[in-house]
Amino acid sequence: MAADPDDTLIRYEMRGDVALITLDRPAKRNAISDRVIEALDKAITRAASEAKAAVLHGTGKHFCAGLDLAEHREKPLIEAVEGSRRWHEVFARIERGRIPYVAALHGAVVGGGFELAASVHVRVADATTFFALPEGTRGIFVGGGGSVRIARLIGSARMGDMMLTGRVVTPAEMERWGGVSYLTDEGAALDRALELATRAAENAEFSNYAILNALPRIRDMSSEDGLFAESLMSALTSVTPEAKERLAAFLDRGAGKVQAPTDG
Ligand code: 1HE
């Protein structure tokens, strides 16, 4: 399919130690085509090589309108399956990669856009955000990992409700459901996301790796296996030189004392 000449699809820039990855296809509401997935994959690879955290957001009025339906309509069955599997690969590189991702959400976070948002580690939504899963209406099903990630994030009953009834969910509802962690005023999600990503970038690299890679795997284990895996991961992180230095910095100099919250 011919590229939209005006669209760069994905923009990438560094803000300090944080990679800012921008879905940049506003004319199509940042709908995710095959080319967008490949451009996103490239940005993820670059971020893993040079950033300590990343922020994902979208240009225009909406974060993301989900799967590019115009492209999808033309696909034979096997390409549709392979396309979905490619989304799984790319989103898994976000979820279980090397650096933490924060999503700054606004406007529509719909279908595959919600699946993309569900693959990051921290979600921030501004007051204009709305969430929907219109797959049922379109005669299709989620294919970007939503039946696993969204169902685990908010519960399969809520996800089923959204898919069956077309329920459009507000940011406040989504926060109550556990699907977003921070709410902001209109237009303020990106700054908040950058602030949170900058904070996460300051953690020990191997602790972040363990958080990204051990937590979702332990969730999939039995309690007994999970506790065992936790002990191993815990011991492994503690013997890194970085952990030794950070523990000494607190014990010897009181560095990084935990502060009580000031803004409720
Ligand atoms: C698109 C898409 C798209 C917009 N694929 N072209 N996703 C959906 O079912 C959501 C479909 N989109 C919408 O409901 C609305 O577009 C929005 C609420 C997101 C935004 O509304 P609005 O009024 O700002 O924009 P618009 O006028 O509807 O759309 C502007 C253009 O973007 C228009 O094209 P134009 O050539 O007529 O200007 C739209 O056709 C185009 N556009 N969304 C292709 N999604 C791995 S499986 C995942 C499964 C799914 O994601 S299913 C859900 C798909």
Short mmCIF file of C-alpha atoms and ligand atoms in Angstrom, two decimals:
data_model
loop_
_atom_site.label_atom_id
_atom_site.label_comp_id
_atom_site.label_asym_id
_atom_site.label_seq_id
_atom_site.Cartn_x
_atom_site.Cartn_y
_atom_site.Cartn_z
CA MET A 1 0.00 0.00 0.00
CA ALA A 2 1.32 3.47 -0.87
CA ALA A 3 2.68 5.51 2.04
CA ASP A 4 0.85 8.62 3.10
CA PRO A 5 3.35 11.24 1.90
CA ASP A 6 2.75 13.56 4.84
CA ASP A 7 3.19 10.97 7.52
CA THR A 8 6.46 10.00 9.12
CA LEU A 9 4.62 7.23 11.02
CA ILE A 10 6.99 7.17 14.00
CA ARG A 11 9.13 10.02 15.31
CA TYR A 12 12.04 9.38 17.65
CA GLU A 13 14.04 11.73 19.81
CA MET A 14 16.08 11.57 22.98
CA ARG A 15 15.12 13.70 25.99
CA GLY A 16 18.05 13.20 28.32
CA ASP A 17 18.14 9.47 29.03
CA VAL A 18 14.55 8.99 27.85
CA ALA A 19 13.58 8.02 24.30
CA LEU A 20 10.42 9.80 23.18
CA ILE A 21 8.63 7.65 20.62
CA THR A 22 5.73 9.35 18.87
CA LEU A 23 3.03 7.73 16.75
CA ASP A 24 2.92 10.28 13.96
CA ARG A 25 0.13 9.53 11.55
CA PRO A 26 -2.47 12.05 12.64
CA ALA A 27 -4.42 12.06 9.35
CA LYS A 28 -5.39 8.45 10.10
CA ARG A 29 -5.60 8.98 13.84
CA ASN A 30 -2.34 7.07 14.32
CA ALA A 31 -3.94 3.84 13.06
CA ILE A 32 -1.41 1.00 13.11
CA SER A 33 -0.50 -0.35 9.67
CA ASP A 34 2.21 -2.92 8.87
CA ARG A 35 4.62 -0.04 8.18
CA VAL A 36 3.81 1.54 11.54
CA ILE A 37 4.58 -1.76 13.30
CA GLU A 38 7.94 -2.03 11.53
CA ALA A 39 8.81 1.60 12.28
CA LEU A 40 7.84 1.05 15.91
CA ASP A 41 10.05 -2.04 16.05
CA LYS A 42 13.00 0.00 14.80
CA ALA A 43 12.36 2.70 17.39
CA ILE A 44 12.19 0.07 20.16
CA THR A 45 15.53 -1.39 19.02
CA ARG A 46 17.15 2.03 18.98
CA ALA A 47 15.73 2.93 22.40
CA ALA A 48 17.06 -0.33 23.90
CA SER A 49 20.53 0.56 22.63
CA GLU A 50 20.75 4.13 23.95
CA ALA A 51 17.94 5.03 26.38
CA LYS A 52 17.29 4.13 30.01
CA ALA A 53 13.50 4.51 29.67
CA ALA A 54 11.01 5.45 26.97
CA VAL A 55 7.77 7.37 26.57
CA LEU A 56 5.19 6.49 23.94
CA HIS A 57 2.61 9.00 22.80
CA GLY A 58 0.68 10.11 19.71
CA THR A 59 0.34 13.29 17.68
CA GLY A 60 -2.98 14.96 16.91
CA LYS A 61 -6.23 14.63 18.82
CA HIS A 62 -5.89 10.93 19.59
CA PHE A 63 -3.33 8.49 20.94
CA CYS A 64 -4.27 5.71 18.52
CA ALA A 65 -7.30 4.46 16.55
CA GLY A 66 -6.04 0.86 16.57
CA LEU A 67 -5.55 -1.47 13.65
CA ASP A 68 -5.47 0.13 10.19
CA LEU A 69 -8.81 -1.21 9.02
CA ALA A 70 -8.28 -0.16 5.40
CA GLU A 71 -5.13 -2.27 5.15
CA HIS A 72 -6.64 -5.13 7.18
CA ARG A 73 -9.65 -5.39 4.88
CA GLU A 74 -7.39 -6.48 2.01
CA LYS A 75 -5.53 -9.23 3.87
CA PRO A 76 -5.86 -12.96 3.18
CA LEU A 77 -6.37 -15.13 6.28
CA ILE A 78 -2.75 -16.26 6.61
CA GLU A 79 -1.47 -12.67 6.43
CA ALA A 80 -3.95 -11.63 9.08
CA VAL A 81 -2.62 -14.35 11.40
CA GLU A 82 1.00 -13.47 10.65
CA GLY A 83 0.24 -9.78 11.11
CA SER A 84 -1.19 -10.46 14.56
CA ARG A 85 1.84 -12.58 15.45
CA ARG A 86 4.10 -9.71 14.39
CA TRP A 87 2.22 -7.32 16.69
CA HIS A 88 2.78 -9.86 19.48
CA GLU A 89 6.53 -9.94 18.80
CA VAL A 90 6.90 -6.18 18.71
CA PHE A 91 4.73 -5.47 21.75
CA ALA A 92 6.56 -8.22 23.70
CA ARG A 93 9.80 -6.33 23.03
CA ILE A 94 8.22 -3.37 24.85
CA GLU A 95 6.71 -5.38 27.71
CA ARG A 96 9.65 -7.70 28.36
CA GLY A 97 12.52 -5.64 27.05
CA ARG A 98 15.37 -3.87 28.70
CA ILE A 99 13.98 -0.42 29.52
CA PRO A 100 10.72 0.70 31.13
CA TYR A 101 8.04 2.33 28.95
CA VAL A 102 5.50 4.94 30.00
CA ALA A 103 2.53 5.77 27.76
CA ALA A 104 1.06 9.27 27.64
CA LEU A 105 -2.56 8.81 26.55
CA HIS A 106 -5.09 11.27 25.19
CA GLY A 107 -8.19 11.10 23.00
CA ALA A 108 -9.01 7.69 21.52
CA VAL A 109 -7.19 4.69 22.93
CA VAL A 110 -9.07 2.22 20.86
CA GLY A 111 -8.73 -1.42 19.81
CA GLY A 112 -5.09 -2.06 18.93
CA GLY A 113 -4.23 1.33 20.44
CA PHE A 114 -5.38 0.02 23.81
CA GLU A 115 -3.45 -3.21 23.17
CA LEU A 116 -0.32 -1.16 22.54
CA ALA A 117 -0.94 0.89 25.68
CA ALA A 118 -1.43 -2.35 27.64
CA SER A 119 2.07 -3.52 26.70
CA VAL A 120 3.82 -0.63 28.48
CA HIS A 121 4.63 -0.51 32.17
CA VAL A 122 3.01 2.74 33.32
CA ARG A 123 0.01 4.47 31.76
CA VAL A 124 -0.81 8.17 32.19
CA ALA A 125 -4.13 9.45 30.80
CA ASP A 126 -5.23 13.04 30.34
CA ALA A 127 -8.83 14.19 30.76
CA THR A 128 -9.67 13.77 27.04
CA THR A 129 -8.80 10.06 26.98
CA PHE A 130 -11.42 7.42 26.17
CA PHE A 131 -10.98 3.67 25.89
CA ALA A 132 -12.94 1.33 23.65
CA LEU A 133 -12.68 -2.12 22.08
CA PRO A 134 -14.89 -1.89 18.97
CA GLU A 135 -13.65 -5.19 17.50
CA GLY A 136 -17.08 -6.82 17.92
CA THR A 137 -18.70 -3.97 16.00
CA ARG A 138 -16.16 -4.40 13.19
CA GLY A 139 -16.68 -8.18 13.01
CA ILE A 140 -13.15 -8.98 14.17
CA PHE A 141 -11.36 -9.85 17.43
CA VAL A 142 -8.42 -8.39 19.32
CA GLY A 143 -5.11 -9.47 17.76
CA GLY A 144 -2.44 -7.32 19.41
CA GLY A 145 -2.21 -9.21 22.68
CA GLY A 146 -5.33 -7.71 24.27
CA SER A 147 -6.96 -10.99 25.26
CA VAL A 148 -3.92 -11.63 27.45
CA ARG A 149 -2.72 -8.17 28.52
CA ILE A 150 -5.92 -6.15 28.71
CA ALA A 151 -7.82 -9.05 30.30
CA ARG A 152 -5.14 -9.36 32.99
CA LEU A 153 -4.92 -5.62 33.48
CA ILE A 154 -8.61 -4.82 34.00
CA GLY A 155 -10.19 -8.31 34.27
CA SER A 156 -11.73 -10.39 31.50
CA ALA A 157 -15.29 -9.55 32.62
CA ARG A 158 -14.68 -5.83 32.07
CA MET A 159 -12.89 -6.48 28.80
CA GLY A 160 -15.76 -8.71 27.68
CA ASP A 161 -18.23 -5.98 28.60
CA MET A 162 -16.30 -3.43 26.52
CA MET A 163 -16.15 -5.80 23.55
CA LEU A 164 -19.76 -6.98 23.75
CA THR A 165 -21.57 -3.75 24.54
CA GLY A 166 -19.27 -1.18 22.95
CA ARG A 167 -18.82 0.47 26.34
CA VAL A 168 -16.58 3.53 26.10
CA VAL A 169 -14.62 3.97 29.31
CA THR A 170 -13.58 7.28 30.86
CA PRO A 171 -10.10 7.83 32.31
CA ALA A 172 -11.50 7.92 35.86
CA GLU A 173 -13.27 4.57 35.36
CA MET A 174 -10.14 3.11 33.79
CA GLU A 175 -8.08 4.23 36.76
CA ARG A 176 -10.54 2.50 39.13
CA TRP A 177 -10.22 -0.63 36.99
CA GLY A 178 -6.42 -0.52 37.21
CA GLY A 179 -5.90 0.19 33.51
CA VAL A 180 -4.17 3.53 34.06
CA SER A 181 -2.03 4.63 36.97
CA TYR A 182 -2.04 8.44 36.65
CA LEU A 183 -4.69 10.97 35.58
CA THR A 184 -3.84 14.50 34.44
CA ASP A 185 -5.58 17.60 33.14
CA GLU A 186 -6.04 17.92 29.39
CA GLY A 187 -2.69 18.17 27.59
CA ALA A 188 -0.57 17.35 30.65
CA ALA A 189 -0.05 13.60 30.17
CA LEU A 190 3.16 13.88 28.16
CA ASP A 191 5.00 16.01 30.71
CA ARG A 192 3.89 13.70 33.51
CA ALA A 193 4.96 10.64 31.51
CA LEU A 194 8.38 12.17 30.81
CA GLU A 195 8.78 12.94 34.51
CA LEU A 196 7.89 9.36 35.49
CA ALA A 197 10.14 7.86 32.80
CA THR A 198 13.04 10.06 33.92
CA ARG A 199 12.52 8.80 37.45
CA ALA A 200 12.42 5.15 36.30
CA ALA A 201 15.57 5.74 34.22
CA GLU A 202 17.46 6.49 37.43
CA ASN A 203 16.91 2.97 38.82
CA ALA A 204 19.61 0.33 38.63
CA GLU A 205 19.55 -1.14 35.13
CA PHE A 206 19.34 -4.73 36.33
CA SER A 207 16.51 -3.96 38.77
CA ASN A 208 14.51 -2.50 35.88
CA TYR A 209 15.33 -5.57 33.81
CA ALA A 210 14.08 -7.81 36.62
CA ILE A 211 10.89 -5.77 37.05
CA LEU A 212 10.12 -6.00 33.33
CA ASN A 213 11.08 -9.62 32.84
CA ALA A 214 10.46 -11.38 36.15
CA LEU A 215 7.13 -9.84 37.19
CA PRO A 216 5.02 -10.96 34.19
CA ARG A 217 6.61 -14.42 34.20
CA ILE A 218 6.10 -14.89 37.93
CA ARG A 219 2.45 -13.87 37.46
CA ASP A 220 2.13 -16.82 35.07
CA MET A 221 3.69 -19.31 37.54
CA SER A 222 2.22 -21.23 40.46
CA SER A 223 2.70 -19.47 43.85
CA GLU A 224 5.40 -21.91 44.88
CA ASP A 225 7.38 -21.53 41.64
CA GLY A 226 6.84 -17.77 41.71
CA LEU A 227 8.26 -17.46 45.22
CA PHE A 228 11.28 -19.55 44.25
CA ALA A 229 11.91 -17.48 41.10
CA GLU A 230 11.55 -14.32 43.21
CA SER A 231 14.25 -15.49 45.65
CA LEU A 232 16.65 -16.21 42.82
CA MET A 233 16.00 -12.87 41.13
CA SER A 234 16.28 -11.06 44.44
CA ALA A 235 19.67 -12.63 45.20
CA LEU A 236 20.91 -12.01 41.67
CA THR A 237 20.09 -8.30 41.73
CA SER A 238 21.66 -7.83 45.18
CA VAL A 239 25.10 -9.01 44.11
CA THR A 240 25.48 -6.54 41.24
CA PRO A 241 28.09 -3.79 41.84
CA GLU A 242 25.35 -1.22 41.28
CA ALA A 243 23.25 -2.67 44.12
CA LYS A 244 26.26 -2.71 46.44
CA GLU A 245 27.01 0.94 45.65
CA ARG A 246 23.38 2.01 46.08
CA LEU A 247 22.96 0.13 49.36
CA ALA A 248 26.17 1.70 50.67
CA ALA A 249 25.02 5.17 49.56
CA PHE A 250 21.92 4.83 51.71
CA LEU A 251 23.55 3.14 54.70
CA ASP A 252 26.62 5.41 54.81
CA ARG A 253 25.20 8.72 53.59
CA GLY A 254 21.41 8.39 53.88
CA ALA A 255 21.09 8.89 50.12
CA GLY A 256 17.67 8.53 48.50
CA LYS A 257 15.57 8.49 51.66
CA VAL A 258 11.90 7.69 50.93
CA GLN A 259 9.77 10.81 51.41
CA ALA A 260 6.12 10.85 52.51
CA PRO A 261 3.82 12.09 49.70
CA THR A 262 3.05 15.80 49.75
CA ASP A 263 0.15 16.02 47.28
CA GLY A 264 -2.10 13.18 48.52
C1 1HE B 1 -8.81 5.04 10.18
C2 1HE B 1 -8.92 4.39 11.42
C3 1HE B 1 -8.53 3.03 11.50
C4 1HE B 1 -9.58 6.42 11.66
N1 1HE B 1 -8.08 2.44 10.38
N2 1HE B 1 -8.34 4.40 9.10
N3 1HE B 1 -10.39 0.84 15.31
C5 1HE B 1 -11.60 1.38 15.23
O1 1HE B 1 -12.59 0.74 14.99
C6 1HE B 1 -11.67 2.88 15.45
C7 1HE B 1 -12.08 3.55 14.18
N4 1HE B 1 -11.92 5.00 14.28
C8 1HE B 1 -12.78 5.80 14.94
O2 1HE B 1 -13.70 5.37 15.61
C9 1HE B 1 -12.54 7.28 14.82
O3 1HE B 1 -11.75 7.51 13.65
C10 1HE B 1 -11.79 7.90 16.05
C11 1HE B 1 -12.72 7.94 17.26
C12 1HE B 1 -10.52 7.15 16.40
C13 1HE B 1 -11.37 9.36 15.68
O4 1HE B 1 -12.49 10.09 15.22
P1 1HE B 1 -12.26 11.45 14.40
O5 1HE B 1 -13.61 12.05 14.16
O6 1HE B 1 -11.24 12.28 15.07
O7 1HE B 1 -11.58 11.00 12.99
P2 1HE B 1 -12.27 10.36 11.69
O8 1HE B 1 -12.87 11.45 10.86
O9 1HE B 1 -13.18 9.23 12.07
O10 1HE B 1 -11.03 9.70 10.96
C14 1HE B 1 -10.07 10.48 10.24
C15 1HE B 1 -9.46 9.60 9.17
O11 1HE B 1 -8.77 8.52 9.79
C16 1HE B 1 -10.52 8.96 8.29
O12 1HE B 1 -9.95 8.79 7.00
P3 1HE B 1 -10.26 9.85 5.80
O13 1HE B 1 -9.43 9.37 4.66
O14 1HE B 1 -11.75 9.76 5.59
O15 1HE B 1 -9.85 11.21 6.34
C17 1HE B 1 -10.71 7.58 8.89
O16 1HE B 1 -11.17 6.61 7.97
C18 1HE B 1 -9.28 7.28 9.30
N5 1HE B 1 -9.24 6.28 10.36
N6 1HE B 1 -9.41 5.27 12.33
C19 1HE B 1 -7.99 3.12 9.22
N7 1HE B 1 -8.57 2.34 12.64
C20 1HE B 1 -4.37 -6.23 15.98
S1 1HE B 1 -6.05 -6.33 16.10
C21 1HE B 1 -6.64 -4.81 16.65
C22 1HE B 1 -8.06 -4.68 16.27
C23 1HE B 1 -8.52 -3.26 16.27
O17 1HE B 1 -7.78 -2.35 16.52
S2 1HE B 1 -10.17 -3.03 15.94
C24 1HE B 1 -10.45 -1.36 16.21
C25 1HE B 1 -10.11 -0.53 15.02
#
